[in-house]
Each structure stands twice: as structure tokens, then as C-alpha cells.
mmCIF file of C-alpha atoms in Angstrom:
data_model
loop_
_atom_site.group_PDB
_atom_site.id
_atom_site.type_symbol
_atom_site.label_atom_id
_atom_site.label_comp_id
_atom_site.label_asym_id
_atom_site.label_seq_id
_atom_site.Cartn_x
_atom_site.Cartn_y
_atom_site.Cartn_z
ATOM 1 C CA MET K 1 169.230 72.514 183.290
ATOM 2 C CA SER K 2 171.534 71.857 186.249
ATOM 3 C CA VAL K 3 172.700 68.358 187.057
ATOM 4 C CA GLN K 4 172.042 66.804 190.457
ATOM 5 C CA PRO K 5 175.010 65.535 192.486
ATOM 6 C CA GLY K 6 176.090 62.080 191.373
ATOM 7 C CA MET K 7 174.493 62.555 187.951
ATOM 8 C CA LEU K 8 175.858 63.549 184.546
ATOM 9 C CA ARG K 9 174.485 64.748 181.218
ATOM 10 C CA ALA K 10 175.660 63.420 177.863
ATOM 11 C CA GLN K 11 174.843 63.660 174.196
ATOM 12 C CA VAL K 12 174.108 60.109 173.073
ATOM 13 C CA TRP K 13 174.688 59.288 169.418
ATOM 14 C CA ASN K 14 171.986 56.899 168.212
ATOM 15 C CA GLY K 15 173.298 56.470 164.662
ATOM 16 C CA GLY K 16 173.197 58.709 161.601
ATOM 17 C CA GLY K 17 172.357 62.259 162.607
ATOM 18 C CA ASP K 18 170.204 61.206 165.564
ATOM 19 C CA PHE K 19 171.268 62.399 169.018
ATOM 20 C CA SER K 20 169.540 62.549 172.400
ATOM 21 C CA LEU K 21 170.582 64.534 175.460
ATOM 22 C CA ARG K 22 170.296 62.171 178.417
ATOM 23 C CA THR K 23 171.083 62.009 182.135
ATOM 24 C CA PHE K 24 172.934 59.123 183.810
ATOM 25 C CA PRO K 25 174.112 58.286 187.325
ATOM 26 C CA PHE K 26 177.839 58.275 187.965
ATOM 27 C CA PRO K 27 179.280 54.813 187.286
ATOM 28 C CA GLU K 28 180.756 52.729 190.085
ATOM 29 C CA LEU K 29 184.523 53.003 190.174
ATOM 30 C CA GLY K 30 187.039 50.209 190.436
ATOM 31 C CA PRO K 31 190.658 50.344 191.603
ATOM 32 C CA GLY K 32 192.756 52.787 189.567
ATOM 33 C CA GLU K 33 189.677 54.544 188.160
ATOM 34 C CA ALA K 34 188.265 58.060 188.425
ATOM 35 C CA ILE K 35 185.540 60.410 187.269
ATOM 36 C CA ALA K 36 186.500 63.719 185.674
ATOM 37 C CA SER K 37 184.304 66.718 185.041
ATOM 38 C CA ILE K 38 184.824 67.936 181.480
ATOM 39 C CA ASP K 39 185.725 71.586 180.926
ATOM 40 C CA LEU K 40 186.057 71.491 177.139
ATOM 41 C CA ALA K 41 185.760 68.916 174.364
ATOM 42 C CA THR K 42 186.878 69.595 170.804
ATOM 43 C CA VAL K 43 185.178 67.997 167.813
ATOM 44 C CA CYS K 44 187.685 65.790 165.986
ATOM 45 C CA GLY K 45 187.140 65.163 162.291
ATOM 46 C CA SER K 46 186.980 61.417 162.895
ATOM 47 C CA ASP K 47 183.781 61.900 164.927
ATOM 48 C CA ARG K 48 182.294 63.816 162.021
ATOM 49 C CA HIS K 49 183.271 60.949 159.718
ATOM 50 C CA THR K 50 181.666 58.427 162.071
ATOM 51 C CA VAL K 51 178.395 60.352 162.229
ATOM 52 C CA GLY K 52 178.499 60.878 158.463
ATOM 53 C CA GLY K 53 178.927 57.155 157.773
ATOM 54 C CA ARG K 54 182.512 57.170 156.489
ATOM 55 C CA ARG K 55 183.642 55.155 159.518
ATOM 56 C CA ALA K 56 181.852 52.446 161.449
ATOM 57 C CA GLY K 57 180.986 53.263 165.047
ATOM 58 C CA ALA K 58 179.195 51.527 167.896
ATOM 59 C CA HIS K 59 175.864 53.101 168.800
ATOM 60 C CA PRO K 60 174.136 54.178 170.846
ATOM 61 C CA SER K 61 177.257 55.659 172.384
ATOM 62 C CA ILE K 62 178.837 58.814 173.758
ATOM 63 C CA LEU K 63 181.371 60.102 171.242
ATOM 64 C CA GLY K 64 184.241 62.508 171.890
ATOM 65 C CA HIS K 65 187.916 61.722 172.488
ATOM 66 C CA GLU K 66 189.571 65.169 172.642
ATOM 67 C CA ALA K 67 188.820 66.713 176.019
ATOM 68 C CA VAL K 68 190.288 68.277 179.130
ATOM 69 C CA GLY K 69 188.838 68.335 182.621
ATOM 70 C CA ARG K 70 189.381 68.007 186.341
ATOM 71 C CA LEU K 71 189.345 64.933 188.511
ATOM 72 C CA ALA K 72 186.107 64.836 190.505
ATOM 73 C CA GLU K 73 186.241 61.423 192.198
ATOM 74 C CA ILE K 74 189.022 58.857 192.627
ATOM 75 C CA HIS K 75 188.582 55.289 193.785
ATOM 76 C CA GLY K 76 190.534 54.832 196.999
ATOM 77 C CA GLY K 77 193.601 56.873 196.071
ATOM 78 C CA GLY K 78 196.700 55.611 194.336
ATOM 79 C CA LEU K 79 195.863 57.190 190.963
ATOM 80 C CA VAL K 80 198.998 58.304 189.110
ATOM 81 C CA ASP K 81 199.810 60.117 185.890
ATOM 82 C CA VAL K 82 202.092 58.928 183.073
ATOM 83 C CA ARG K 83 205.141 60.049 185.048
ATOM 84 C CA GLY K 84 204.062 58.046 188.083
ATOM 85 C CA GLU K 85 203.161 61.121 190.135
ATOM 86 C CA ALA K 86 200.111 60.992 192.399
ATOM 87 C CA LEU K 87 196.900 62.635 191.224
ATOM 88 C CA GLU K 88 194.283 64.188 193.492
ATOM 89 C CA PRO K 89 190.701 65.429 193.064
ATOM 90 C CA GLY K 90 190.758 68.850 191.436
ATOM 91 C CA ASP K 91 193.825 68.144 189.306
ATOM 92 C CA ARG K 92 193.477 69.282 185.686
ATOM 93 C CA VAL K 93 194.191 66.435 183.292
ATOM 94 C CA VAL K 94 193.866 65.054 179.787
ATOM 95 C CA TRP K 95 193.452 61.353 179.080
ATOM 96 C CA GLY K 96 194.473 59.057 176.261
ATOM 97 C CA VAL K 97 192.319 57.666 173.479
ATOM 98 C CA THR K 98 193.048 54.042 174.399
ATOM 99 C CA ALA K 99 192.654 51.955 177.556
ATOM 100 C CA SER K 100 194.935 48.925 177.573
ATOM 101 C CA CYS K 101 195.332 45.833 179.743
ATOM 102 C CA GLY K 102 199.090 46.231 180.206
ATOM 103 C CA THR K 103 199.698 42.488 180.278
ATOM 104 C CA CYS K 104 199.136 41.080 176.763
ATOM 105 C CA ASP K 105 202.002 40.451 174.344
ATOM 106 C CA ARG K 106 201.368 43.686 172.466
ATOM 107 C CA CYS K 107 201.304 45.794 175.603
ATOM 108 C CA LEU K 108 204.520 44.174 176.778
ATOM 109 C CA ARG K 109 206.104 45.090 173.409
ATOM 110 C CA GLY K 110 205.146 48.726 173.929
ATOM 111 C CA LEU K 111 202.175 48.590 171.546
ATOM 112 C CA THR K 112 199.510 49.446 174.100
ATOM 113 C CA ALA K 113 197.517 51.298 171.428
ATOM 114 C CA LYS K 114 196.977 47.892 169.805
ATOM 115 C CA CYS K 115 196.219 45.994 173.026
ATOM 116 C CA ARG K 116 194.368 42.718 172.474
ATOM 117 C CA GLN K 117 191.708 43.901 174.951
ATOM 118 C CA LEU K 118 191.684 47.481 173.685
ATOM 119 C CA LEU K 119 188.944 49.929 174.630
ATOM 120 C CA LYS K 120 188.784 53.407 173.107
ATOM 121 C CA THR K 121 187.668 56.712 174.552
ATOM 122 C CA GLY K 122 184.465 57.877 172.870
ATOM 123 C CA HIS K 123 184.082 54.681 170.848
ATOM 124 C CA GLU K 124 182.358 52.250 173.214
ATOM 125 C CA ALA K 125 178.703 51.165 173.087
ATOM 126 C CA LEU K 126 176.388 52.632 175.690
ATOM 127 C CA HIS K 127 175.263 49.141 176.717
ATOM 128 C CA GLY K 128 178.780 47.688 176.864
ATOM 129 C CA GLY K 129 181.360 47.525 179.603
ATOM 130 C CA TRP K 130 182.349 51.209 179.442
ATOM 131 C CA PRO K 131 179.244 53.260 178.663
ATOM 132 C CA ILE K 132 180.445 56.649 179.976
ATOM 133 C CA SER K 133 183.522 56.692 177.757
ATOM 134 C CA GLY K 134 183.099 59.868 175.681
ATOM 135 C CA GLY K 135 183.920 63.520 176.030
ATOM 136 C CA TYR K 136 180.581 64.920 174.904
ATOM 137 C CA ALA K 137 179.272 64.839 178.452
ATOM 138 C CA THR K 138 179.574 66.745 181.716
ATOM 139 C CA HIS K 139 181.655 63.892 183.164
ATOM 140 C CA ILE K 140 183.654 60.904 181.936
ATOM 141 C CA HIS K 141 184.567 57.590 183.549
ATOM 142 C CA LEU K 142 188.364 57.242 183.410
ATOM 143 C CA ARG K 143 188.993 53.518 183.310
ATOM 144 C CA ARG K 144 192.048 51.714 184.541
ATOM 145 C CA GLY K 145 194.582 51.520 181.700
ATOM 146 C CA LEU K 146 194.011 55.058 180.390
ATOM 147 C CA ALA K 147 197.014 57.353 180.196
ATOM 148 C CA LEU K 148 196.516 60.432 182.398
ATOM 149 C CA VAL K 149 198.626 63.572 182.000
ATOM 150 C CA ARG K 150 198.555 66.602 184.259
ATOM 151 C CA VAL K 151 197.972 69.888 182.386
ATOM 152 C CA PRO K 152 199.932 72.964 183.528
ATOM 153 C CA ASP K 153 198.252 76.364 183.796
ATOM 154 C CA THR K 154 200.289 77.612 180.827
ATOM 155 C CA VAL K 155 198.295 75.376 178.476
ATOM 156 C CA GLY K 156 194.784 76.573 177.645
ATOM 157 C CA ASP K 157 191.767 74.309 177.416
ATOM 158 C CA ALA K 158 191.627 74.407 173.608
ATOM 159 C CA ALA K 159 195.252 73.347 173.201
ATOM 160 C CA ALA K 160 195.038 70.705 175.937
ATOM 161 C CA ALA K 161 191.945 69.075 174.438
ATOM 162 C CA VAL K 162 193.497 68.946 170.969
ATOM 163 C CA ALA K 163 196.627 67.325 172.421
ATOM 164 C CA ALA K 164 194.563 64.299 173.468
ATOM 165 C CA CYS K 165 194.217 63.147 169.853
ATOM 166 C CA ALA K 166 195.772 65.360 167.185
ATOM 167 C CA GLY K 167 198.771 66.497 169.221
ATOM 168 C CA ALA K 168 199.767 63.124 170.624
ATOM 169 C CA THR K 169 199.261 61.444 167.242
ATOM 170 C CA VAL K 170 201.599 63.960 165.616
ATOM 171 C CA VAL K 171 204.267 63.297 168.233
ATOM 172 C CA ALA K 172 203.861 59.555 167.587
ATOM 173 C CA CYS K 173 204.324 60.161 163.849
ATOM 174 C CA LEU K 174 207.503 62.181 164.223
ATOM 175 C CA ASP K 175 208.926 59.798 166.818
ATOM 176 C CA ALA K 176 208.183 56.847 164.512
ATOM 177 C CA ALA K 177 210.045 58.581 161.687
ATOM 178 C CA ASP K 178 212.966 59.248 164.008
ATOM 179 C CA VAL K 179 213.192 55.589 165.011
ATOM 180 C CA ALA K 180 212.623 54.162 161.521
ATOM 181 C CA SER K 181 215.113 56.428 159.758
ATOM 182 C CA ARG K 182 217.618 56.610 162.627
ATOM 183 C CA THR K 183 217.800 60.393 162.206
ATOM 184 C CA ARG K 184 218.153 61.106 165.955
ATOM 185 C CA GLY K 185 215.958 64.166 165.797
ATOM 186 C CA LEU K 186 214.730 66.583 163.153
ATOM 187 C CA ALA K 187 217.472 69.213 163.402
ATOM 188 C CA GLY K 188 218.545 70.263 159.913
ATOM 189 C CA LEU K 189 216.153 67.879 158.127
ATOM 190 C CA ARG K 190 213.629 68.599 155.385
ATOM 191 C CA VAL K 191 210.100 67.737 156.499
ATOM 192 C CA LEU K 192 206.975 67.564 154.366
ATOM 193 C CA VAL K 193 203.500 67.564 155.919
ATOM 194 C CA ASN K 194 200.648 66.615 153.611
ATOM 195 C CA GLY K 195 197.336 68.009 154.878
ATOM 196 C CA ALA K 196 196.782 71.250 156.790
ATOM 197 C CA GLY K 197 194.022 70.243 159.152
ATOM 198 C CA MET K 198 194.623 70.263 162.897
ATOM 199 C CA LEU K 199 197.091 67.376 162.705
ATOM 200 C CA GLY K 200 199.027 68.974 159.860
ATOM 201 C CA VAL K 201 199.246 72.349 161.561
ATOM 202 C CA PHE K 202 200.307 70.697 164.835
ATOM 203 C CA ALA K 203 202.920 68.677 162.908
ATOM 204 C CA ALA K 204 204.343 71.844 161.369
ATOM 205 C CA ALA K 205 204.631 73.424 164.804
ATOM 206 C CA VAL K 206 206.387 70.424 166.365
ATOM 207 C CA ALA K 207 208.743 69.953 163.397
ATOM 208 C CA ASN K 208 209.694 73.616 163.503
ATOM 209 C CA ALA K 209 210.266 73.507 167.256
ATOM 210 C CA ARG K 210 212.471 70.425 166.839
ATOM 211 C CA GLY K 211 214.759 72.295 164.477
ATOM 212 C CA ALA K 212 213.753 71.098 161.000
ATOM 213 C CA ALA K 213 215.485 73.145 158.288
ATOM 214 C CA VAL K 214 212.448 73.028 155.992
ATOM 215 C CA VAL K 215 208.824 72.431 156.977
ATOM 216 C CA GLU K 216 206.734 72.330 153.821
ATOM 217 C CA VAL K 217 202.965 72.004 154.143
ATOM 218 C CA ARG K 218 200.701 70.994 151.275
ATOM 219 C CA ASP K 219 196.926 71.298 151.174
ATOM 220 C CA PRO K 220 194.309 71.893 148.450
ATOM 221 C CA SER K 221 193.014 74.875 150.457
ATOM 222 C CA PRO K 222 195.194 77.994 150.039
ATOM 223 C CA GLU K 223 193.679 79.401 153.239
ATOM 224 C CA ARG K 224 194.598 76.312 155.247
ATOM 225 C CA SER K 225 198.110 76.276 153.800
ATOM 226 C CA GLU K 226 198.590 79.934 154.666
ATOM 227 C CA LEU K 227 197.298 79.243 158.166
ATOM 228 C CA ALA K 228 200.111 76.732 158.632
ATOM 229 C CA THR K 229 202.699 79.497 158.310
ATOM 230 C CA ARG K 230 201.467 80.871 161.647
ATOM 231 C CA PHE K 231 202.326 77.513 163.197
ATOM 232 C CA GLY K 232 205.807 76.788 161.939
ATOM 233 C CA ALA K 233 205.522 76.039 158.221
ATOM 234 C CA THR K 234 208.459 77.584 156.361
ATOM 235 C CA ARG K 235 207.311 76.737 152.842
ATOM 236 C CA LEU K 236 203.988 76.069 151.151
ATOM 237 C CA ALA K 237 203.063 74.169 148.011
ATOM 238 C CA ALA K 238 199.619 74.154 146.458
ATOM 239 C CA ILE K 239 198.038 70.872 145.411
ATOM 240 C CA ALA K 240 196.596 70.900 141.926
ATOM 241 C CA PRO K 241 193.498 68.870 140.939
ATOM 242 C CA GLY K 242 194.345 65.173 141.018
ATOM 243 C CA GLY K 243 196.683 65.569 143.976
ATOM 244 C CA THR K 244 199.839 66.635 142.136
ATOM 245 C CA ARG K 245 202.152 69.212 143.654
ATOM 246 C CA ALA K 246 202.222 72.640 142.023
ATOM 247 C CA GLY K 247 205.689 73.924 142.900
ATOM 248 C CA GLY K 248 207.453 73.250 146.183
ATOM 249 C CA THR K 249 210.483 71.189 147.023
ATOM 250 C CA ALA K 250 211.304 67.611 146.063
ATOM 251 C CA GLY K 251 213.515 65.344 148.146
ATOM 252 C CA PHE K 252 212.432 65.187 151.779
ATOM 253 C CA ASP K 253 213.985 63.339 154.685
ATOM 254 C CA ILE K 254 210.695 62.962 156.590
ATOM 255 C CA VAL K 255 207.227 62.962 155.014
ATOM 256 C CA VAL K 256 204.067 62.818 157.144
ATOM 257 C CA GLU K 257 200.867 61.987 155.215
ATOM 258 C CA LEU K 258 197.772 63.098 157.114
ATOM 259 C CA SER K 259 195.121 63.596 154.441
ATOM 260 C CA GLY K 260 194.314 59.932 153.828
ATOM 261 C CA ALA K 261 193.702 60.736 150.156
ATOM 262 C CA PRO K 262 195.152 58.086 147.790
ATOM 263 C CA GLU K 263 196.649 60.758 145.537
ATOM 264 C CA GLY K 264 198.233 62.309 148.626
ATOM 265 C CA VAL K 265 199.915 59.027 149.503
ATOM 266 C CA ARG K 266 201.236 58.690 145.946
ATOM 267 C CA SER K 267 202.676 62.204 145.940
ATOM 268 C CA CYS K 268 204.300 61.632 149.318
ATOM 269 C CA LEU K 269 206.009 58.462 148.131
ATOM 270 C CA ALA K 270 207.387 60.409 145.178
ATOM 271 C CA ALA K 271 208.674 63.163 147.475
ATOM 272 C CA LEU K 272 211.112 60.979 149.442
ATOM 273 C CA ASP K 273 214.832 61.592 149.119
ATOM 274 C CA VAL K 274 217.389 58.802 149.521
ATOM 275 C CA GLY K 275 217.029 57.418 153.025
ATOM 276 C CA GLY K 276 213.707 59.177 153.471
ATOM 277 C CA CYS K 277 210.905 57.978 155.727
ATOM 278 C CA LEU K 278 207.186 58.226 154.947
ATOM 279 C CA VAL K 279 204.772 58.087 157.884
ATOM 280 C CA LEU K 280 201.188 57.224 156.986
ATOM 281 C CA ALA K 281 198.631 58.341 159.573
ATOM 282 C CA GLY K 282 195.702 59.734 157.607
ATOM 283 C CA SER K 283 194.522 56.522 155.947
ATOM 284 C CA VAL K 284 192.021 55.389 158.582
ATOM 285 C CA SER K 285 189.080 54.491 156.340
ATOM 286 C CA PRO K 286 188.769 52.242 153.257
ATOM 287 C CA GLY K 287 190.235 53.697 150.063
ATOM 288 C CA ASP K 288 191.968 52.838 146.825
ATOM 289 C CA VAL K 289 194.923 50.473 146.954
ATOM 290 C CA ILE K 290 198.187 52.310 146.263
ATOM 291 C CA ALA K 291 200.812 50.824 143.927
ATOM 292 C CA LEU K 292 204.294 50.605 145.434
ATOM 293 C CA ASP K 293 207.422 50.311 143.313
ATOM 294 C CA PRO K 294 209.654 47.949 145.306
ATOM 295 C CA GLU K 295 212.736 48.836 143.259
ATOM 296 C CA ALA K 296 212.344 52.515 144.112
ATOM 297 C CA VAL K 297 212.027 51.614 147.798
ATOM 298 C CA VAL K 298 215.124 49.407 147.715
ATOM 299 C CA ARG K 299 217.374 51.724 145.717
ATOM 300 C CA GLY K 300 216.155 54.775 147.593
ATOM 301 C CA ARG K 301 216.626 53.150 151.011
ATOM 302 C CA HIS K 302 213.094 54.312 151.798
ATOM 303 C CA THR K 303 211.080 53.444 154.894
ATOM 304 C CA VAL K 304 207.283 53.450 155.072
ATOM 305 C CA VAL K 305 205.697 53.213 158.519
ATOM 306 C CA GLY K 306 202.093 53.370 159.687
ATOM 307 C CA VAL K 307 200.928 55.136 162.856
ATOM 308 C CA HIS K 308 197.515 54.646 164.435
ATOM 309 C CA ASN K 309 196.801 56.161 167.835
ATOM 310 C CA TYR K 310 199.756 56.612 170.183
ATOM 311 C CA GLU K 311 201.506 55.526 173.359
ATOM 312 C CA PRO K 312 201.216 57.244 176.790
ATOM 313 C CA GLU K 313 204.576 58.973 176.433
ATOM 314 C CA HIS K 314 203.362 60.693 173.267
ATOM 315 C CA LEU K 315 200.501 62.342 175.139
ATOM 316 C CA GLN K 316 202.918 63.555 177.807
ATOM 317 C CA ALA K 317 205.260 64.877 175.107
ATOM 318 C CA ALA K 318 202.395 66.735 173.402
ATOM 319 C CA ILE K 319 201.494 68.527 176.635
ATOM 320 C CA ASP K 320 205.176 69.239 177.321
ATOM 321 C CA PHE K 321 205.476 70.751 173.842
ATOM 322 C CA LEU K 322 202.476 73.004 174.432
ATOM 323 C CA ASP K 323 203.913 74.058 177.793
ATOM 324 C CA SER K 324 207.372 74.824 176.385
ATOM 325 C CA THR K 325 205.967 76.828 173.465
ATOM 326 C CA ALA K 326 203.252 78.659 175.392
ATOM 327 C CA GLY K 327 202.911 82.116 173.873
ATOM 328 C CA THR K 328 204.496 81.020 170.585
ATOM 329 C CA PHE K 329 201.466 79.473 168.899
ATOM 330 C CA ASP K 330 197.899 80.708 169.369
ATOM 331 C CA TRP K 331 195.915 77.476 169.434
ATOM 332 C CA GLY K 332 192.846 79.271 170.697
ATOM 333 C CA SER K 333 192.659 81.128 167.381
ATOM 334 C CA VAL K 334 191.963 77.919 165.427
ATOM 335 C CA VAL K 335 189.464 76.426 167.903
ATOM 336 C CA ALA K 336 186.057 78.073 167.838
ATOM 337 C CA GLY K 337 184.649 79.291 171.134
ATOM 338 C CA PRO K 338 182.678 76.631 172.989
ATOM 339 C CA LEU K 339 178.961 75.993 172.653
ATOM 340 C CA PRO K 340 176.711 74.020 175.037
ATOM 341 C CA LEU K 341 176.149 70.278 174.639
ATOM 342 C CA ASP K 342 172.765 71.084 173.082
ATOM 343 C CA ALA K 343 174.591 72.395 169.994
ATOM 344 C CA LEU K 344 176.709 69.280 169.423
ATOM 345 C CA PRO K 345 174.534 67.563 166.765
ATOM 346 C CA GLY K 346 174.854 70.565 164.477
ATOM 347 C CA LEU K 347 178.630 70.647 164.943
ATOM 348 C CA LEU K 348 178.921 66.995 163.937
ATOM 349 C CA THR K 349 176.581 67.086 160.963
ATOM 350 C CA GLY K 350 177.061 70.607 159.626
ATOM 351 C CA HIS K 351 179.584 71.783 157.016
ATOM 352 C CA GLU K 352 182.613 73.748 158.204
ATOM 353 C CA SER K 353 182.735 76.847 156.000
ATOM 354 C CA ASP K 354 185.486 78.767 157.807
ATOM 355 C CA PRO K 355 188.966 77.531 156.766
ATOM 356 C CA SER K 356 190.545 79.389 159.689
ATOM 357 C CA ILE K 357 188.748 77.126 162.197
ATOM 358 C CA LEU K 358 190.312 73.682 162.646
ATOM 359 C CA ARG K 359 188.120 72.538 165.525
ATOM 360 C CA ARG K 360 184.696 73.336 166.953
ATOM 361 C CA SER K 361 184.207 72.807 170.672
ATOM 362 C CA VAL K 362 181.628 72.266 173.385
ATOM 363 C CA ALA K 363 181.780 73.165 177.062
ATOM 364 C CA PRO K 364 179.394 70.766 178.833
ATOM 365 C CA GLY K 365 179.053 73.203 181.739
ATOM 366 C CA LEU K 366 177.314 75.730 179.510
ATOM 367 C CA ILE K 367 173.549 75.762 179.094
ATOM 368 C CA MET K 368 171.434 77.264 176.330
ATOM 369 C CA VAL K 369 169.191 80.078 177.542
ATOM 370 C CA GLU K 370 166.409 81.547 175.413
ATOM 371 C CA SER K 371 165.749 85.288 175.679
ATOM 372 C CA ASP K 372 164.254 88.090 173.630
ATOM 373 C CA LEU K 373 167.631 88.339 171.910
ATOM 374 C CA GLY K 374 167.619 84.669 170.887
ATOM 375 C CA CYS K 375 169.554 81.731 172.332
ATOM 376 C CA GLU K 376 172.627 82.452 174.421
ATOM 377 C CA ALA K 377 175.108 80.216 176.239
ATOM 378 C CA TRP K 378 175.510 80.726 179.980
ATOM 379 C CA PRO K 379 177.412 78.844 182.688
ATOM 380 C CA SER K 380 175.291 76.199 184.349
ATOM 381 C CA PRO K 381 174.240 77.094 187.892
ATOM 382 C CA PRO K 382 175.865 75.019 190.616
ATOM 383 C CA SER K 383 174.072 71.879 191.699
ATOM 384 C CA PRO K 384 172.412 72.004 195.119
ATOM 385 C CA SER K 385 174.527 70.347 197.774
#
């Protein structure tokens, strides 16, 4: 089904496992706003958790916050990227997960991801002030206050989409550790990454590229841990039942906890060396309260910092990292080939059985075609002009 000019198609999440494929007119744009056509959207685990009931989410809504596309319409010109450079229709871009006001006390402190008037990509109600906010659609409304980053040709769609959430969050984690521990970079440091999902694998790659002497990755899945060695991990340690480490190194300068599992947080606290910094980023849903030994923190000169979402410069840095390491890491190998929007409900509700795949993806421009050979995905025909 082709889409008429000025119209878009989107998968609307109605709650639980209920979705409906619907058509909407393009929204009216205000100053500093744009519409982008979406080339690829990757399915973040947090969307799966929302659909599965582990996280609360507004509905009906259009989910999806990892995507890459091209600017289709711009209101009146004057649209700029994070670096302040002018953007034009046709430019390939990624956008941030948060839209901020830029004027509240938190924004002025550099905490735009915690803006007092915060709106989030792929999290807003369909009947609210930003209905076309998600990436599971042919087009998205890019509101004023969203970070926009130009994507170079060296960075493929799969990598660019992942940068919009996982990649930028990882950069925020490592930058937070740098600031909190005053390490001035990772060169020569021992880094532990707990969790070998997309964030953990991306963290291993960035830590390795920044010169860490040791990049240890821990995960209950041996296949996922082994996968991390293709993306910069220098050492692996299995996690035994109950979350304890089976082998591996103790005494880390930087520890990044991405699993959100209470036992993972406990093991990461125990892994800190003197002066070590623990970054918590995986604990984004309710869980057990973790005991903290204040004496150990004081005598060990430990720092514990939380990271949730990221700032515009982190998204730019994630894309810059992908550009500078193009050809080093094969991000396309861990993102499954795209399916049409019609297939999205199954991707969000089904079980991922292949440990070598860290993200599923949809290409909204594809359509499902039935033939004697079954259902196949084909590019959508162009809309009549």
C-alpha cells in the first residue's frame, strides 16, 4: 500500500500486544521543526519491555526511538544540527530521544535530558501534543528541542539507528565516568562492562577505541559474551547462577552496569578498585533495593553515578565514533535485516532466540507482498505526484 503525498503510515500501539496500522496526515510544523522520512528503525529492548508490561507507557502511541532518515520538509529554513550547521531537505540525520525546552533550570545546567517540560521520542500519547513522535512509521515529526545530527555516508543505517539510543547512552556513561573519577580518558584503564546486549557491545567498542588496557565483558550468555570480542572486548567472564562472577579480573577503574539486574549491580560494586567509578544505566524499571556499604565507598574512594538518556553532544560523539571506526566493527552483522511495518507487532512481542542478533529492524518503506512463494518484502512504489 503506497502512501499519498502529505500522508504517513504508522504502527499504533494500543496497549498490551494490540497494534493497528493507521494512516495520518502530516502534522503542521512550527518554527525550528521538520518532518523526516524514516529509512530504518531498530527495535530497542525498552520498547519490548513497554509492550510486555515491564515499563509503563502512554497509549495509544507510536513507539520507536532508534531510527535514521532524511529530512523531507522544514518549516521556513533555519534548521541546524548539534554543531550549528544548516540542514536542508534530503539531509540524512538521526535525532535524539528527548526534546527539551532549553530554558528551564535543568536545561541551563546542561541536564536537558531531564528538562522540566521533557518530551520523549516514541513515548508520547497519540492524542497529546506530539502524536507523530515515534520511529515505527514512514515519517516522524521532529519537534523543536530535539538534537539533530547529520549522518555521513560511511555510517550504515543499522549503526546510525542504534546510535540514537544505545550508542549515545554508552557515550554518556563513559563520559560520566570520566568526569566523576577525573580520569581524563580511558587510556590504560581497566574497564568492566556488565551485560552484553547492544549497549554492552557498543560500550566495549568505545572503551577499546578510547585506549582502555582491559575491557572485560560479563553476561550470562556465553554466545553474547563471545560476540563482544568482535567489538573490542579483551577479556570475558561468565556469570554463574545468582549473578556471581566465574573467573575474570577484580579491581576495575571504570565499571558500567547495563543489565539492570540487582545481582549485577552488587557484583559491579564489588568489582571496583580504589578510586573506581561505577556507572549505573541499566536499572530503568522497579527492582530490589541494593544494600550499599558506606564504609567501603569511603575507604575505597568509590564513585557511583547514574545515567539516564543523554545530552546532544553524546549523540554527535556516537556518530563521530561510528564514522572514525567505519570498517572496524560490523554493526550490520548484529542487526537483523529489515522487515516491513506490518511485521512490527511480532518483533515486539516475540522471543529473540538468536543470541547473535542484538536488534531487529523495520524499514517503513517496505511493503509485504503475498505470492505463491509466501509473503515477501518489497520496496513501496512511489506515491503519485
